[in-house]
XYZ file of N, CA and C in Angstrom:
855
model
N 28.781 43.949 -75.182
C 30.059 43.799 -75.138
C 30.493 43.266 -73.856
N 29.930 43.719 -72.709
C 30.216 43.587 -71.259
C 29.997 41.927 -71.266
N 28.906 41.822 -71.700
C 28.246 40.539 -71.574
C 29.149 39.506 -72.093
N 29.908 39.664 -73.281
C 30.719 38.854 -73.967
C 32.075 38.746 -73.408
N 32.563 39.909 -72.617
C 33.570 39.770 -71.810
C 33.251 38.494 -70.483
N 32.293 39.158 -70.143
C 32.024 38.241 -68.679
C 31.945 36.711 -69.283
N 31.335 36.391 -70.222
C 31.164 35.161 -70.718
C 32.520 34.431 -70.912
N 33.199 35.199 -71.586
C 34.574 34.928 -71.789
C 35.442 34.555 -70.748
N 35.316 35.432 -69.826
C 35.927 35.520 -68.409
C 35.641 34.167 -67.459
N 34.309 33.764 -67.728
C 33.743 32.468 -66.974
C 34.478 31.245 -67.893
N 34.582 31.395 -69.199
C 35.178 30.364 -69.882
C 36.611 30.282 -69.455
N 37.383 31.253 -69.122
C 38.537 31.156 -68.768
C 38.857 30.535 -67.348
N 37.901 30.992 -66.357
C 37.792 30.420 -65.158
C 37.411 29.166 -65.043
N 36.715 28.503 -65.993
C 36.067 27.177 -66.190
C 37.616 26.113 -66.648
N 38.231 26.939 -67.610
C 39.298 26.278 -68.091
C 40.463 26.138 -67.074
N 40.634 27.215 -66.005
C 41.599 26.980 -65.287
C 41.208 25.996 -64.023
N 39.958 25.660 -63.899
C 39.538 24.650 -62.803
C 39.987 23.512 -63.279
N 39.629 23.012 -64.708
C 40.036 21.875 -65.799
C 41.477 21.486 -65.530
N 42.490 22.252 -65.438
C 43.791 22.428 -65.694
C 44.140 22.160 -63.970
N 43.334 22.822 -62.897
C 44.008 22.494 -61.593
C 43.372 21.163 -61.200
N 42.220 20.400 -61.880
C 41.769 19.134 -61.454
C 42.625 18.103 -62.225
N 43.513 18.340 -62.889
C 44.520 17.666 -63.480
C 44.339 17.200 -65.024
N 43.802 18.061 -65.629
C 43.640 17.988 -67.106
C 45.026 18.904 -67.605
N 45.921 18.486 -67.629
C 47.024 19.170 -68.018
C 47.147 19.106 -69.546
N 47.658 20.422 -70.191
C 47.439 20.805 -71.254
C 46.304 20.810 -72.000
N 45.092 21.064 -71.482
C 43.932 21.552 -71.772
C 44.136 23.071 -72.043
N 43.645 23.655 -73.556
C 43.571 24.765 -73.735
C 42.603 25.641 -73.786
N 42.419 26.686 -73.448
C 41.493 27.942 -73.453
C 41.303 28.069 -75.274
N 40.136 28.197 -75.840
C 39.985 28.784 -77.148
C 40.061 30.259 -76.833
N 41.099 30.835 -77.960
C 41.462 31.938 -77.916
C 40.779 33.091 -78.941
N 39.797 34.053 -78.071
C 39.154 34.627 -79.108
C 39.494 36.435 -78.643
N 39.463 37.039 -79.633
C 39.767 38.614 -79.665
C 41.115 39.010 -79.500
N 41.256 40.254 -79.024
C 43.012 41.101 -79.031
C 43.082 41.629 -77.822
N 42.431 41.279 -76.742
C 42.325 42.313 -75.549
C 43.570 41.463 -74.525
N 43.197 41.980 -73.253
C 43.734 41.853 -71.981
C 43.571 40.330 -71.641
N 42.370 40.189 -71.943
C 41.631 38.479 -71.939
C 42.220 37.621 -72.545
N 42.426 38.110 -73.853
C 43.242 37.127 -74.813
C 44.601 36.879 -74.632
N 45.189 38.012 -73.902
C 46.747 37.482 -73.640
C 46.646 36.271 -72.382
N 45.604 36.772 -71.417
C 45.409 35.873 -70.127
C 45.019 34.771 -70.536
N 44.507 34.191 -71.638
C 44.178 33.104 -72.001
C 45.278 32.310 -72.655
N 46.064 33.155 -73.497
C 47.431 32.603 -74.175
C 48.365 32.539 -73.028
N 48.594 33.197 -71.821
C 49.488 32.680 -71.083
C 49.048 31.615 -70.211
N 47.835 31.428 -70.074
C 47.342 30.107 -69.395
C 47.760 28.911 -70.109
N 47.306 29.049 -71.300
C 47.600 27.941 -72.222
C 49.067 27.467 -72.399
N 49.704 28.289 -72.222
C 51.442 28.257 -72.321
C 51.636 27.430 -71.068
N 51.186 28.160 -69.841
C 51.638 27.204 -68.573
C 50.920 25.990 -68.257
N 49.504 26.016 -69.004
C 49.309 24.502 -69.271
C 50.028 23.705 -70.025
N 50.403 23.871 -71.221
C 51.249 23.184 -71.923
C 52.346 22.761 -71.438
N 53.172 23.793 -70.833
C 54.625 23.411 -69.869
C 54.278 22.515 -68.816
N 53.236 22.649 -67.996
C 52.985 21.596 -66.880
C 52.813 20.264 -67.673
N 52.219 20.241 -68.651
C 52.041 18.818 -69.071
C 53.381 18.220 -69.846
N 53.905 19.143 -70.254
C 55.545 18.440 -70.783
C 56.276 18.165 -69.770
N 56.470 18.906 -68.507
C 56.889 18.538 -67.246
C 56.642 17.314 -66.582
N 55.323 17.093 -66.742
C 54.862 15.923 -66.020
C 55.165 14.934 -66.630
N 55.143 14.990 -68.079
C 55.438 13.812 -69.024
C 56.743 13.492 -69.025
N 57.799 14.383 -68.921
C 59.028 14.323 -68.682
C 59.360 13.461 -67.404
N 58.875 13.759 -66.426
C 59.014 13.147 -64.948
C 58.526 11.741 -65.324
N 57.406 11.291 -65.951
C 56.761 10.277 -65.856
C 57.790 9.306 -66.485
N 58.448 9.780 -67.627
C 59.449 8.936 -68.322
C 60.587 8.564 -67.570
N 60.973 9.812 -66.552
C 62.196 9.455 -65.679
C 61.815 8.594 -64.909
N 60.452 8.496 -64.488
C 60.208 7.530 -63.368
C 60.089 5.999 -64.333
N 59.806 6.198 -65.277
C 59.534 4.880 -66.405
C 60.944 4.485 -66.311
N 61.922 5.224 -66.655
C 63.342 4.814 -67.018
C 63.801 4.334 -65.462
N 63.467 4.849 -64.665
C 64.020 4.120 -63.303
C 63.517 2.678 -63.070
N 62.495 2.717 -62.960
C 61.726 1.199 -62.937
C 62.296 0.376 -63.937
N 62.344 0.705 -65.202
C 62.768 -0.214 -66.068
C 64.294 -0.579 -65.991
N 65.261 0.294 -65.404
C 66.381 0.262 -65.056
C 66.560 -0.951 -63.905
N 65.892 -0.598 -62.909
C 65.937 -1.466 -61.636
C 65.340 -2.771 -62.274
N 64.220 -3.130 -62.961
C 64.057 -4.310 -63.526
C 65.447 -4.811 -64.379
N 65.760 -4.305 -65.151
C 66.874 -4.900 -65.867
C 67.981 -5.360 -65.197
N 68.473 -4.372 -64.084
C 69.441 -4.490 -63.237
C 69.341 -5.719 -62.519
N 68.286 -5.769 -62.076
C 67.964 -7.007 -61.256
C 67.739 -8.418 -61.876
N 67.341 -8.295 -63.137
C 67.609 -9.631 -63.960
C 68.986 -9.819 -64.241
N 69.676 -8.758 -64.748
C 71.395 -9.081 -64.964
C 71.958 -9.259 -63.949
N 71.737 -9.024 -62.580
C 72.464 -9.245 -61.610
C 72.303 -10.672 -61.107
N 70.937 -11.048 -61.150
C 70.447 -12.309 -60.690
C 71.192 -13.541 -61.568
N 71.216 -13.301 -62.667
C 71.365 -14.517 -63.594
C 73.153 -15.006 -63.072
N 73.841 -14.013 -63.272
C 75.428 -14.405 -62.940
C 75.682 -14.853 -61.158
N 74.841 -14.009 -60.420
C 74.603 -14.292 -58.989
C 74.132 -15.576 -58.782
N 73.161 -16.075 -59.159
C 72.767 -17.375 -59.046
C 73.696 -18.578 -59.201
N 74.483 -18.726 -60.708
C 75.174 -19.303 -60.814
C 76.738 -19.218 -60.121
N 77.022 -18.290 -59.530
C 77.848 -17.866 -58.609
C 77.765 -18.808 -57.366
N 76.702 -18.431 -56.793
C 76.496 -19.036 -55.643
C 76.398 -20.718 -55.746
N 75.759 -21.319 -56.742
C 75.828 -22.548 -57.079
C 77.081 -23.139 -57.204
N 78.010 -22.596 -57.717
C 79.277 -22.923 -57.949
C 79.971 -23.224 -56.667
N 79.705 -21.951 -55.721
C 80.290 -21.846 -54.481
C 79.628 -23.124 -53.681
N 78.583 -23.271 -53.952
C 77.752 -24.333 -52.950
C 78.598 -25.672 -53.235
N 78.912 -25.949 -54.308
C 79.663 -27.314 -54.602
C 81.078 -27.353 -53.857
N 81.529 -26.050 -54.087
C 82.888 -25.886 -53.751
C 83.141 -26.200 -52.017
N 81.811 -25.547 -51.316
C 81.775 -25.805 -50.025
C 81.375 -26.868 -49.643
N 80.812 -27.709 -50.616
C 80.388 -29.356 -49.992
C 81.353 -30.055 -50.375
N 82.260 -29.874 -51.000
C 83.296 -30.513 -51.965
C 82.659 -31.633 -52.751
N 81.828 -31.207 -53.594
C 81.355 -31.846 -54.858
C 82.258 -31.715 -55.937
N 83.555 -32.227 -55.993
C 84.354 -32.294 -56.942
C 84.942 -33.164 -57.070
N 85.421 -33.889 -58.327
C 85.919 -35.380 -58.037
C 87.519 -35.406 -57.869
N 87.954 -34.066 -58.275
C 89.594 -34.348 -58.532
C 89.923 -32.479 -58.253
N 91.180 -32.304 -58.205
C 91.900 -31.028 -58.093
C 91.678 -30.301 -59.347
N 91.566 -31.080 -60.624
C 91.067 -30.278 -61.610
C 90.048 -29.595 -61.930
N 89.039 -30.538 -61.358
C 87.468 -29.800 -61.008
C 87.604 -29.028 -60.264
N 88.205 -28.798 -58.947
C 88.411 -27.929 -58.186
C 88.684 -26.488 -58.743
N 89.786 -27.013 -59.430
C 90.578 -25.417 -60.194
C 89.461 -25.128 -61.285
N 88.625 -25.907 -61.824
C 87.637 -25.320 -63.166
C 86.481 -24.566 -62.337
N 86.038 -25.019 -61.067
C 84.919 -24.461 -60.313
C 85.317 -23.263 -59.909
N 86.608 -23.032 -59.510
C 87.320 -21.985 -58.879
C 87.329 -20.697 -59.872
N 87.832 -21.368 -61.026
C 88.000 -20.257 -62.176
C 86.398 -19.704 -62.564
N 85.644 -20.596 -62.605
C 84.152 -20.436 -63.009
C 83.835 -19.213 -61.907
N 83.909 -19.249 -60.778
C 83.257 -18.688 -59.685
C 84.103 -17.238 -60.037
N 85.262 -17.345 -60.359
C 86.192 -16.005 -60.166
C 85.413 -15.256 -61.534
N 85.405 -15.900 -62.590
C 84.504 -15.282 -63.798
C 83.340 -14.714 -63.595
N 82.313 -15.328 -62.992
C 81.375 -15.003 -62.744
C 81.188 -13.719 -61.895
N 81.961 -13.556 -60.764
C 82.437 -12.386 -59.972
C 82.702 -11.437 -60.748
N 83.437 -11.471 -61.414
C 84.155 -10.649 -62.333
C 83.100 -9.933 -63.518
N 82.228 -10.897 -63.939
C 81.025 -10.444 -64.460
C 79.993 -9.314 -63.543
N 79.854 -9.890 -62.470
C 79.034 -9.055 -61.474
C 79.646 -7.884 -61.262
N 81.201 -7.513 -61.382
C 81.646 -6.146 -60.748
C 81.427 -5.268 -62.020
N 81.518 -5.945 -63.169
C 81.370 -5.266 -64.539
C 80.132 -4.317 -64.301
N 79.209 -5.276 -64.068
C 77.630 -4.901 -64.095
C 77.710 -3.777 -62.981
N 78.149 -4.052 -62.036
C 77.974 -2.770 -60.957
C 78.737 -1.833 -61.427
N 79.808 -1.431 -62.218
C 80.778 -0.622 -62.082
C 79.904 0.006 -63.511
N 79.265 -0.492 -64.516
C 78.893 0.139 -65.730
C 77.613 1.105 -64.836
N 76.856 0.222 -63.963
C 75.439 0.902 -63.329
C 76.035 2.288 -62.704
N 76.853 2.160 -61.714
C 77.453 3.099 -61.250
C 77.798 4.284 -61.955
N 78.426 3.867 -63.118
C 78.935 5.037 -64.227
C 77.685 5.619 -65.051
N 76.926 4.769 -65.368
C 75.730 5.192 -65.855
C 74.769 6.425 -65.030
N 74.872 5.758 -63.618
C 73.933 6.595 -62.861
C 74.645 8.175 -62.555
N 76.036 7.845 -62.524
C 77.041 9.081 -62.306
C 76.942 10.129 -63.429
N 76.586 9.487 -64.396
C 76.644 10.257 -65.703
C 75.345 11.361 -65.964
N 74.415 10.380 -65.319
C 73.040 11.006 -65.597
C 72.676 12.081 -64.740
N 73.471 12.285 -63.648
C 73.245 13.304 -62.724
C 73.647 14.686 -63.631
N 72.373 15.577 -63.439
C 72.397 16.873 -64.239
C 73.571 17.711 -63.679
N 74.275 17.430 -62.539
C 74.992 18.470 -61.847
C 76.338 17.809 -62.485
N 76.514 16.913 -63.252
C 78.205 16.219 -63.279
C 78.967 17.325 -63.896
N 80.268 17.606 -63.794
C 81.449 18.305 -64.270
C 82.118 17.492 -64.961
N 82.736 18.145 -66.228
C 83.423 17.456 -67.185
C 85.022 18.304 -66.843
N 85.827 17.354 -66.884
C 87.244 18.052 -66.628
C 87.859 18.278 -68.150
N 87.111 19.673 -68.790
C 87.637 19.956 -70.246
C 88.939 20.434 -70.435
N 89.369 20.149 -71.569
C 90.781 20.716 -71.897
C 90.824 20.490 -73.550
N 91.785 21.495 -73.945
C 91.725 21.186 -75.703
C 92.861 20.224 -75.679
N 92.267 19.521 -76.993
C 93.254 18.350 -77.508
C 92.989 18.174 -78.825
N 94.014 17.647 -79.848
C 93.703 17.327 -81.112
C 92.959 16.325 -81.282
N 91.710 15.827 -81.956
C 90.824 14.723 -81.724
C 91.619 13.985 -82.613
N 92.529 14.063 -83.698
C 93.053 13.102 -84.423
C 94.282 12.617 -84.015
N 95.082 13.365 -82.928
C 96.265 12.745 -82.135
C 95.660 11.886 -81.078
N 94.395 12.143 -80.541
C 93.921 11.252 -79.306
C 93.528 9.974 -80.262
N 92.581 10.086 -81.193
C 92.185 8.789 -81.850
C 93.375 8.207 -82.233
N 94.520 8.413 -83.062
C 95.567 7.649 -83.442
C 96.163 6.869 -82.322
N 96.307 7.376 -81.394
C 96.686 6.797 -80.195
C 95.856 5.569 -79.661
N 94.589 5.787 -79.619
C 93.561 4.956 -79.081
C 93.721 3.560 -80.184
N 93.762 4.002 -81.477
C 93.601 3.231 -82.448
C 94.954 2.363 -82.183
N 96.077 3.038 -82.224
C 97.285 2.092 -81.992
C 97.290 1.396 -81.005
N 96.899 1.496 -79.837
C 96.591 0.513 -78.489
C 95.693 -0.821 -79.021
N 94.740 -0.353 -79.961
C 93.717 -1.655 -80.230
C 94.291 -2.412 -81.247
N 95.483 -1.960 -82.128
C 95.643 -2.810 -83.202
C 96.052 -3.997 -83.138
N 96.522 -4.597 -81.882
C 96.952 -5.861 -81.431
C 95.881 -7.075 -81.401
N 94.924 -6.235 -80.958
C 93.556 -6.902 -80.254
C 92.608 -7.054 -81.521
N 92.822 -6.052 -82.422
C 91.883 -6.042 -83.866
C 92.537 -7.482 -84.808
N 94.094 -7.240 -84.983
C 94.821 -8.367 -85.378
C 94.315 -9.706 -85.162
N 94.405 -9.876 -83.678
C 93.887 -10.992 -82.907
C 92.784 -11.532 -83.610
N 91.421 -10.759 -83.539
C 90.368 -10.984 -83.914
C 90.061 -10.902 -85.241
N 91.330 -11.153 -85.848
C 91.250 -11.107 -87.753
C 90.259 -10.231 -88.243
N 90.571 -8.796 -87.631
C 89.883 -7.797 -88.223
C 90.754 -6.863 -88.924
N 90.800 -6.468 -89.883
C 91.556 -5.741 -90.605
C 91.237 -4.451 -90.951
N 92.098 -3.660 -90.259
C 91.899 -1.928 -89.816
C 91.982 -1.097 -90.956
N 91.292 -0.572 -91.709
C 91.224 0.334 -92.642
C 91.012 2.066 -92.101
N 91.914 2.558 -92.032
C 91.798 3.932 -91.152
C 92.234 5.211 -92.010
N 91.204 6.440 -91.454
C 91.833 7.509 -92.304
C 91.322 8.803 -91.461
N 92.353 8.859 -90.688
C 92.606 9.723 -89.675
C 93.741 11.079 -89.905
N 93.458 11.613 -90.761
C 94.454 12.848 -90.936
C 94.268 14.393 -90.627
N 92.616 14.616 -90.688
C 92.246 15.788 -90.435
C 92.788 16.440 -89.099
N 93.321 17.699 -88.756
C 93.442 18.325 -87.354
C 92.384 18.825 -86.996
N 92.019 18.223 -85.733
C 90.476 18.988 -85.319
C 90.851 19.089 -83.674
N 90.853 20.765 -83.512
C 91.109 20.890 -82.109
C 89.769 20.796 -81.562
N 89.731 20.067 -80.318
C 88.208 19.888 -79.428
C 88.670 20.080 -78.239
N 87.309 20.591 -77.341
C 87.251 21.083 -75.968
C 86.750 19.726 -75.019
N 87.489 18.960 -74.833
C 86.545 17.942 -74.097
C 87.264 17.352 -72.892
N 86.568 16.164 -72.190
C 87.180 15.260 -71.110
C 87.628 14.210 -71.993
N 88.916 14.100 -71.699
C 89.649 13.103 -72.299
C 89.160 11.803 -71.767
N 89.283 11.716 -70.549
C 89.053 10.502 -70.005
C 87.755 9.952 -70.444
N 86.582 10.847 -70.434
C 85.255 10.127 -71.023
C 85.278 9.948 -72.235
N 85.946 10.758 -73.161
C 86.183 10.490 -74.592
C 86.597 9.120 -74.847
N 87.806 8.893 -74.306
C 88.584 7.796 -74.613
C 87.481 6.443 -74.216
N 86.797 6.587 -73.215
C 85.764 5.410 -73.095
C 85.059 5.378 -73.895
N 84.422 6.535 -74.642
C 83.339 6.290 -75.735
C 84.341 5.421 -76.790
N 85.528 5.788 -77.275
C 86.083 5.199 -78.340
C 86.308 3.436 -77.812
N 86.678 3.357 -76.524
C 86.819 2.062 -76.253
C 85.592 1.548 -76.289
N 84.414 1.910 -75.762
C 83.008 1.064 -76.090
C 82.720 0.999 -77.351
N 83.167 1.606 -78.185
C 82.796 1.376 -79.738
C 83.519 0.457 -80.238
N 84.951 0.431 -80.004
C 85.972 -0.390 -80.562
C 85.611 -2.103 -79.730
N 85.084 -2.101 -78.571
C 84.725 -3.170 -78.135
C 83.661 -4.039 -78.673
N 82.694 -3.080 -78.725
C 81.476 -3.252 -79.404
C 81.652 -3.829 -80.668
N 82.456 -3.373 -81.754
C 82.833 -3.634 -82.874
C 83.803 -5.122 -83.188
N 84.299 -5.420 -82.061
C 85.109 -6.771 -81.782
C 84.075 -7.701 -81.560
N 83.109 -7.535 -80.564
C 82.190 -8.331 -80.545
C 81.316 -8.720 -81.477
N 80.822 -8.260 -82.054
C 79.692 -8.323 -83.377
C 80.016 -8.329 -84.565
N 81.291 -8.203 -84.882
C 81.809 -8.292 -86.430
C 82.234 -9.595 -86.948
N 81.773 -9.464 -88.509
C 82.152 -11.105 -88.904
C 83.700 -10.931 -88.586
N 84.187 -12.317 -88.884
C 85.656 -12.561 -88.697
C 86.040 -13.582 -90.077
N 86.826 -13.356 -90.390
C 87.465 -12.026 -90.794
C 86.866 -11.328 -91.712
N 87.195 -10.086 -91.448
C 86.411 -9.084 -91.882
C 86.956 -7.426 -92.110
N 86.726 -6.657 -92.506
C 87.271 -5.326 -92.551
C 86.621 -4.251 -91.347
N 87.496 -3.616 -90.796
C 86.842 -2.503 -89.864
C 87.266 -1.280 -90.340
N 86.369 -0.459 -90.430
C 86.784 0.938 -90.987
C 86.427 2.205 -90.179
N 87.575 2.988 -89.827
C 87.657 4.097 -88.912
C 88.224 5.400 -89.691
N 87.322 6.366 -89.518
C 87.976 7.596 -89.899
C 87.252 8.627 -89.052
N 88.316 9.672 -89.265
C 87.818 11.173 -88.652
C 88.093 12.122 -89.712
N 87.021 13.152 -89.890
C 86.942 14.246 -90.773
C 86.275 15.608 -89.951
N 86.655 16.794 -90.467
C 86.130 17.886 -90.246
C 85.164 18.378 -90.822
N 83.682 18.340 -90.590
C 82.551 19.080 -91.439
C 82.034 20.116 -90.532
N 81.984 21.476 -91.458
C 81.246 22.599 -90.904
C 81.815 22.990 -89.586
N 81.056 22.812 -88.441
C 81.617 22.960 -87.169
C 81.544 21.948 -86.314
N 82.077 20.584 -86.752
C 82.147 19.592 -86.115
C 83.139 18.714 -86.672
N 83.555 17.565 -85.812
C 84.506 16.706 -86.217
C 83.829 15.428 -85.907
N 83.421 14.567 -87.020
C 82.994 13.622 -87.099
C 83.477 12.158 -87.355
N 83.586 11.224 -86.116
C 83.897 10.141 -86.357
C 83.336 9.075 -86.455
N 83.833 8.010 -87.226
C 82.890 6.655 -87.833
C 83.897 5.442 -87.862
N 82.990 4.884 -87.039
C 83.415 3.524 -87.133
C 82.568 2.259 -87.792
N 82.674 1.515 -88.841
C 81.824 0.650 -89.597
C 82.548 -0.675 -89.746
N 81.832 -1.558 -89.498
C 82.085 -2.827 -89.194
C 81.128 -3.825 -89.810
N 81.664 -4.773 -90.614
C 80.715 -5.939 -91.150
C 79.878 -6.629 -90.171
N 78.531 -7.171 -90.458
C 77.925 -7.897 -89.709
C 77.277 -8.675 -90.589
N 76.928 -10.194 -89.555
C 76.088 -10.839 -90.470
C 74.825 -10.661 -90.720
N 74.029 -9.840 -89.842
C 72.693 -9.481 -90.366
C 72.308 -8.214 -89.856
N 71.357 -7.449 -90.386
C 70.920 -6.122 -89.734
C 70.073 -6.179 -88.626
N 70.451 -5.397 -87.700
C 69.594 -5.296 -86.398
C 68.118 -5.237 -86.868
N 67.084 -6.269 -85.931
C 65.742 -6.042 -86.472
C 65.158 -4.688 -85.978
N 65.704 -4.340 -84.666
C 64.754 -3.175 -84.151
C 65.367 -1.909 -84.815
N 64.722 -0.766 -84.458
C 65.351 0.441 -84.621
C 66.778 0.878 -84.259
N 67.628 1.319 -85.159
C 69.093 1.148 -84.700
C 69.188 2.305 -83.614
N 68.662 3.223 -83.275
C 68.852 4.060 -82.288
C 68.366 3.139 -81.000
N 67.791 1.926 -80.985
C 67.595 1.212 -79.722
C 69.385 0.627 -79.251
N 70.025 0.575 -80.165
C 71.440 0.227 -79.691
C 72.289 0.930 -78.430
N 71.700 2.072 -78.342
C 71.757 3.359 -77.356
C 70.822 3.150 -76.325
N 69.951 2.215 -76.145
C 69.286 2.437 -74.916
C 69.819 1.197 -73.858
N 69.622 1.464 -72.786
C 69.989 0.692 -71.555
C 69.573 -0.568 -71.838
N 70.485 -1.574 -71.564
C 70.602 -3.156 -71.601
C 69.719 -3.313 -73.127
N 70.154 -2.821 -73.937
C 69.674 -2.977 -75.646
C 69.821 -4.691 -75.697
N 68.870 -5.447 -76.294
C 68.979 -6.693 -76.696
C 69.126 -6.675 -78.231
N 70.249 -7.196 -78.777
C 70.478 -7.494 -80.294
C 69.951 -8.645 -80.684
N 70.082 -9.003 -81.973
C 69.678 -10.414 -82.473
C 70.782 -11.401 -82.162
N 71.946 -11.243 -82.752
C 73.061 -11.850 -82.647
C 73.375 -12.271 -81.373
N 73.211 -11.453 -80.286
C 73.570 -11.865 -78.895
C 73.314 -10.597 -78.139
N 73.122 -10.649 -77.072
C 72.743 -9.578 -75.886
C 73.814 -8.942 -75.652
N 74.165 -7.543 -75.534
C 75.180 -6.854 -75.352
C 75.873 -7.317 -73.945
N 74.907 -7.504 -73.222
C 75.614 -7.954 -71.847
C 75.801 -9.388 -71.881
N 76.062 -10.033 -72.740
C 76.906 -11.300 -72.503
C 78.020 -11.021 -72.346
N 78.790 -10.221 -72.859
C 80.039 -9.946 -72.563
C 80.409 -8.485 -71.875
N 79.400 -7.780 -71.849
C 79.560 -6.591 -71.116
C 78.284 -6.520 -70.464
N 78.150 -5.197 -69.654
C 77.107 -4.999 -68.751
C 75.833 -4.470 -69.379
N 75.955 -4.318 -71.097
C 74.613 -3.787 -71.417
C 74.395 -2.358 -71.223
N 75.537 -1.731 -70.674
C 75.288 -0.186 -70.561
C 76.434 0.843 -71.229
N 77.124 0.062 -72.184
C 78.308 0.773 -72.734
C 78.128 1.826 -73.658
N 77.110 1.542 -74.693
C 76.656 2.296 -75.581
C 75.472 3.308 -74.970
N 75.008 2.758 -74.049
C 74.135 4.015 -73.279
C 74.981 5.202 -72.704
N 76.180 4.495 -72.128
C 76.986 5.442 -71.365
C 77.550 6.186 -72.524
N 77.933 5.354 -73.572
C 78.813 6.436 -74.644
C 77.895 7.476 -74.914
N 76.413 7.288 -75.285
C 75.592 8.338 -75.724
C 75.391 9.559 -74.817
N 75.676 9.070 -73.394
C 75.425 10.181 -72.766
C 76.643 10.940 -72.231
N 77.968 10.169 -72.623
C 79.261 11.144 -72.639
C 78.976 12.259 -74.024
N 78.769 11.602 -75.104
C 78.602 12.543 -76.034
C 77.902 13.600 -76.051
N 76.695 13.254 -75.641
C 75.683 14.411 -75.255
C 76.014 15.568 -74.274
N 77.067 15.024 -73.318
C 77.448 15.862 -72.432
C 78.204 16.835 -72.815
N 78.890 16.574 -74.104
C 79.763 17.460 -75.028
C 78.980 17.852 -76.130
N 77.854 18.255 -75.850
C 77.036 19.057 -76.905
C 77.025 18.263 -78.517
N 77.325 16.673 -78.530
C 77.451 16.054 -79.741
C 76.146 15.161 -80.085
N 76.741 14.287 -80.909
C 75.588 13.637 -81.367
C 76.050 12.004 -81.738
N 75.348 10.930 -81.536
C 75.684 9.771 -81.878
C 74.672 9.021 -82.583
N 74.986 8.330 -83.355
C 74.064 7.621 -84.405
C 74.429 6.402 -84.999
N 73.465 5.489 -85.469
C 74.025 4.349 -86.106
C 73.219 4.398 -87.358
N 73.877 3.580 -88.287
C 73.544 3.353 -89.684
C 73.716 1.989 -90.558
N 72.660 1.104 -91.121
C 73.200 0.024 -91.808
C 73.016 0.549 -93.107
N 73.911 -0.215 -93.957
C 74.234 -0.156 -95.398
C 74.934 -1.516 -95.870
N 74.236 -2.404 -96.583
C 74.674 -3.651 -97.507
C 75.659 -4.349 -96.348
N 75.148 -4.680 -95.385
C 75.880 -5.565 -94.597
C 77.134 -5.182 -93.356
N 76.877 -3.677 -93.525
C 77.803 -2.819 -92.784
C 77.133 -2.046 -91.672
N 77.356 -2.246 -90.474
C 76.721 -1.405 -89.466
C 77.970 -0.330 -88.919
N 77.425 1.194 -89.013
C 78.366 2.205 -88.792
C 77.493 2.912 -87.577
N 78.683 3.294 -86.762
C 78.388 4.275 -85.687
C 79.026 5.756 -85.843
N 78.429 6.594 -85.814
C 78.788 8.056 -86.162
C 78.655 8.916 -85.119
N 80.035 9.517 -84.354
C 79.750 10.392 -83.552
C 80.591 11.925 -83.960
N 79.478 12.528 -83.709
C 79.960 14.421 -83.940
C 80.185 15.177 -82.751
N 81.358 15.726 -82.774
C 81.703 16.682 -81.444
C 81.963 17.851 -82.116
N 81.645 18.942 -81.361
C 81.775 20.566 -82.126
C 83.174 20.787 -81.788
N 83.560 21.177 -83.144
C 85.006 21.763 -83.096
C 85.220 22.824 -81.933
N 86.345 23.478 -81.468
C 86.922 24.481 -80.587
C 86.782 25.694 -81.487
N 86.051 26.628 -81.199
C 86.118 27.865 -82.071
C 87.016 28.627 -81.685
């Protein structure tokens, strides 16, 4: 009996050494039901937790590197073009005043594009801070959504999108109004960019269980070939056009982060030519 315990203790000691050498996730074979068994179980738990933490940190580091790469690419493109046009203006390489105005307008648009990219990057970074505080207050989601939709109706009509809405339910929620408004604005802008025109745009709000569920559905020319969850990744590249062609490529990623900060969920679905994005917020108890 003592010999077996000493043998098992040696096995535990060797296993701890494996973990100390960097073999995170290494597990000890569980035998018996005594104090050594409990010790082995605790060590296994610690080993698995260390592996999970290490994996999490590795993913964060990978995400940072990808973000830097994408930002560098997205900033370089308009910046190179901007410098080119400024160089033409500086050297006086334009035929007349109309060409001068044209170049000036292009440089302005390129600078605005850079500003949008930087603003979105700043906002995404700020929202990624685990210590961020939301300015929560109780509102009726139905009233808030009706107001935002009303503001966008002229834009929808200009873009030949016929809005069909169903927003009748009363839905008290505890939210940061400014941030949630940004989510709706991002989703509306995204729908305007990538909808077939003319077509229908369906907007609905309903209460189900402990959640209020918002859905926006627009008709698209083709189904995105990638996993629909990729829509909410930073700098997602779509089939029809890169999101960053008209935005910074972070709009949906920012929206996802805002929804998650409210303990909600956001996801996309595709059905018979329609792409829908659903957002679920917990109702105020």
